[in-house]
XYZ file of C-alpha atoms in Angstrom:
240
model
C 34.330 -20.416 -47.749
C 30.845 -19.179 -48.580
C 27.914 -20.790 -46.832
C 26.340 -21.651 -50.188
C 29.218 -24.069 -50.961
C 28.739 -26.085 -47.754
C 27.059 -29.440 -47.730
C 23.511 -29.659 -46.408
C 24.772 -31.206 -43.168
C 27.311 -28.435 -42.627
C 24.705 -25.782 -43.443
C 22.420 -27.352 -40.835
C 25.250 -27.343 -38.288
C 26.057 -23.699 -39.063
C 22.399 -22.735 -38.695
C 22.140 -24.583 -35.376
C 25.263 -22.843 -34.082
C 23.903 -19.419 -35.094
C 20.546 -20.097 -33.436
C 22.259 -21.215 -30.242
C 24.206 -17.957 -30.159
C 20.988 -16.013 -30.698
C 19.333 -17.991 -27.914
C 22.034 -17.019 -25.439
C 21.921 -13.315 -26.161
C 20.718 -11.412 -23.072
C 16.995 -10.630 -23.037
C 17.684 -7.217 -21.454
C 20.651 -4.892 -21.223
C 22.749 -5.379 -18.112
C 22.049 -1.863 -16.857
C 18.319 -2.567 -16.515
C 16.997 -2.340 -12.962
C 16.370 -5.646 -11.209
C 12.694 -4.866 -10.567
C 12.241 -4.666 -14.352
C 13.881 -7.962 -15.209
C 17.532 -7.025 -15.179
C 20.148 -9.429 -13.904
C 22.113 -8.820 -10.719
C 25.329 -6.801 -11.140
C 27.281 -10.076 -11.267
C 24.999 -11.426 -14.002
C 22.681 -13.751 -12.058
C 19.090 -13.802 -13.381
C 16.268 -12.412 -11.267
C 12.935 -14.203 -11.037
C 10.067 -11.875 -11.912
C 7.090 -12.542 -9.652
C 3.647 -10.907 -9.422
C 3.682 -7.822 -7.219
C 1.447 -7.003 -4.269
C -0.327 -3.639 -4.525
C 1.272 -0.827 -2.535
C -0.738 1.012 0.149
C -2.257 4.396 -0.818
C 0.456 6.352 1.070
C 3.530 4.173 0.756
C 6.373 4.565 3.226
C 10.030 3.745 2.795
C 9.488 0.574 4.823
C 6.697 -0.435 2.406
C 9.189 -0.229 -0.469
C 11.592 -2.491 1.384
C 8.858 -5.027 2.037
C 6.856 -4.831 -1.195
C 8.997 -3.431 -4.027
C 12.754 -3.627 -3.579
C 13.920 -6.979 -4.895
C 15.192 -9.582 -2.390
C 18.757 -9.445 -3.737
C 19.082 -5.701 -3.072
C 17.199 -5.854 0.224
C 19.473 -8.570 1.606
C 22.567 -6.692 0.463
C 21.501 -3.344 1.949
C 20.285 -4.867 5.220
C 23.534 -6.771 5.689
C 25.556 -3.628 4.924
C 23.517 -1.551 7.372
C 23.667 -4.309 9.982
C 27.458 -4.343 9.694
C 27.573 -0.571 10.188
C 25.196 -0.756 13.166
C 27.136 -3.576 14.822
C 30.382 -1.613 14.472
C 28.925 1.460 16.154
C 28.617 3.820 13.213
C 26.499 6.986 13.640
C 22.870 6.836 12.498
C 23.568 8.841 9.340
C 26.132 6.249 8.210
C 23.802 3.374 9.070
C 20.969 4.981 7.079
C 23.287 5.678 4.132
C 24.344 2.014 4.111
C 20.698 0.965 4.308
C 19.745 3.075 1.268
C 22.868 3.216 -0.901
C 21.690 0.728 -3.559
C 17.943 1.436 -3.751
C 18.271 2.687 -7.348
C 19.534 -0.702 -8.558
C 15.867 -1.701 -8.486
C 15.216 1.051 -11.044
C 18.465 0.798 -13.045
C 22.092 -0.048 -12.351
C 23.898 2.559 -14.460
C 25.105 5.442 -12.242
C 23.010 3.967 -9.432
C 24.712 6.135 -6.804
C 23.616 9.309 -8.585
C 20.077 8.051 -9.109
C 19.726 6.915 -5.494
C 21.012 10.238 -4.187
C 18.538 12.145 -6.344
C 15.648 9.928 -5.216
C 16.552 10.602 -1.582
C 17.495 14.292 -1.599
C 14.074 15.610 -0.504
C 13.900 13.169 2.386
C 17.317 12.799 4.030
C 20.011 15.139 5.405
C 22.333 16.466 2.709
C 25.382 14.567 3.967
C 23.540 11.247 3.490
C 22.532 11.885 -0.128
C 26.012 13.264 -0.859
C 27.632 10.151 0.576
C 25.368 7.852 -1.433
C 26.098 9.734 -4.652
C 29.859 9.549 -4.154
C 30.105 5.984 -2.931
C 29.703 5.052 -6.607
C 33.089 6.581 -7.421
C 34.881 5.739 -4.184
C 34.186 2.014 -4.445
C 36.660 1.774 -7.363
C 39.539 3.253 -5.324
C 41.152 1.594 -2.331
C 41.777 3.450 0.926
C 43.734 1.127 3.244
C 43.762 3.785 5.982
C 39.974 3.456 6.186
C 40.033 -0.332 5.845
C 38.840 -0.458 2.248
C 40.480 -2.589 -0.422
C 39.418 -2.911 -4.060
C 36.812 -5.697 -4.116
C 37.694 -8.969 -5.810
C 34.039 -9.015 -6.811
C 34.795 -6.132 -9.185
C 37.555 -8.124 -10.846
C 34.894 -10.741 -11.596
C 32.355 -8.193 -12.848
C 34.556 -5.679 -14.714
C 37.665 -7.724 -15.494
C 41.312 -7.583 -14.490
C 42.901 -4.154 -14.819
C 39.586 -2.338 -15.289
C 39.845 1.457 -15.313
C 36.673 3.401 -14.472
C 35.469 6.146 -16.780
C 37.113 9.587 -16.436
C 33.993 11.100 -14.852
C 34.198 8.481 -12.084
C 37.863 9.289 -11.420
C 37.067 13.014 -11.375
C 34.215 12.435 -8.892
C 36.569 10.404 -6.680
C 39.214 13.136 -6.682
C 36.603 15.770 -5.842
C 35.131 13.621 -3.069
C 38.569 12.873 -1.619
C 38.923 16.568 -0.740
C 35.374 17.007 0.602
C 34.403 17.411 4.249
C 32.000 14.450 3.905
C 34.542 12.122 2.350
C 34.471 9.701 5.271
C 30.660 9.431 5.164
C 30.885 8.183 1.592
C 33.952 6.056 2.321
C 32.177 4.293 5.195
C 29.470 3.139 2.778
C 32.165 1.344 0.782
C 33.701 -0.112 3.954
C 30.371 -1.667 4.950
C 29.321 -2.460 1.366
C 29.464 -6.241 1.770
C 30.009 -8.087 -1.504
C 29.353 -11.612 -0.243
C 26.130 -12.502 1.524
C 26.380 -14.363 4.815
C 23.764 -17.127 4.466
C 23.646 -17.566 8.257
C 22.960 -13.890 8.951
C 19.279 -13.191 9.577
C 18.351 -9.684 8.456
C 15.198 -7.637 8.831
C 14.157 -4.042 8.296
C 12.771 -3.947 11.844
C 16.000 -2.846 13.640
C 16.171 0.174 11.341
C 12.580 1.414 11.595
C 13.357 3.848 14.421
C 16.423 5.213 12.595
C 14.286 5.714 9.484
C 11.703 7.519 11.630
C 14.334 9.896 13.005
C 16.402 10.540 9.878
C 14.036 10.045 6.906
C 11.395 12.719 6.165
C 8.457 10.553 5.196
C 5.908 12.638 3.216
C 2.376 12.403 4.598
C 1.017 11.901 1.060
C 3.268 8.889 0.576
C 6.425 8.462 -1.512
C 5.499 9.042 -5.125
C 2.511 11.277 -4.385
C 3.980 14.293 -2.578
C 4.653 16.389 -5.684
C 8.414 16.412 -5.118
C 10.773 16.649 -8.129
C 11.569 12.939 -7.682
C 8.073 11.587 -7.031
C 7.959 10.023 -10.498
C 10.992 7.883 -9.681
C 9.182 6.331 -6.727
C 6.034 5.886 -8.834
C 8.089 3.965 -11.388
C 8.790 1.452 -8.621
C 5.162 1.415 -7.525
C 3.851 0.764 -11.060
C 6.634 -1.119 -12.916
C 4.097 -2.982 -15.081
C 2.495 0.157 -16.546
C 3.121 0.066 -20.332
C 3.378 3.854 -20.672
């Protein structure tokens, strides 16, 4: 039936229904970073608040305190705390602490983006592990204590199959000498926050000092190939 043949009341109802559907369309694409107004990976909205200015030579700790959004900070601190409590080496603890930093910038291929952001500043095995945790998280490894997360069933749907490039990255990583570094990120990658667990960046400051090469000019201003990525987090309100 064509809309023109409907009664005025039915046309009004049809218009209202269409407007309601328009109203509930997402304001941003789901891959948008949470600092820029994107929702959490599970779809929860993020409140956008005014930002405090960063210091002239920002450190990694400054980003945790002033730029990374609370959702990602809580998640990464709980993951790193779990690794620390279970006696993992410092490289694993640091990898858990940093594995999701790129979700603040964007969520698509966040493991690759995070690894690239970190390559000038961390040992190679840490950036490699962070890059490959993105693929490994879709594949269970019971021998390492990792099962496919139920959270992913909620996010991606029952029977989800990752893209071929993800499967290829997993198969390549499975044969690599640093496989267990990446796998341990997934083991400690907690998908449910413990509301009673108090987390802080403070227990990790010394590990950061030993394992993270903080540039004296500050992250974003050291002329590295990835400085612009850190500046994007420093100035997320710049229009161009």
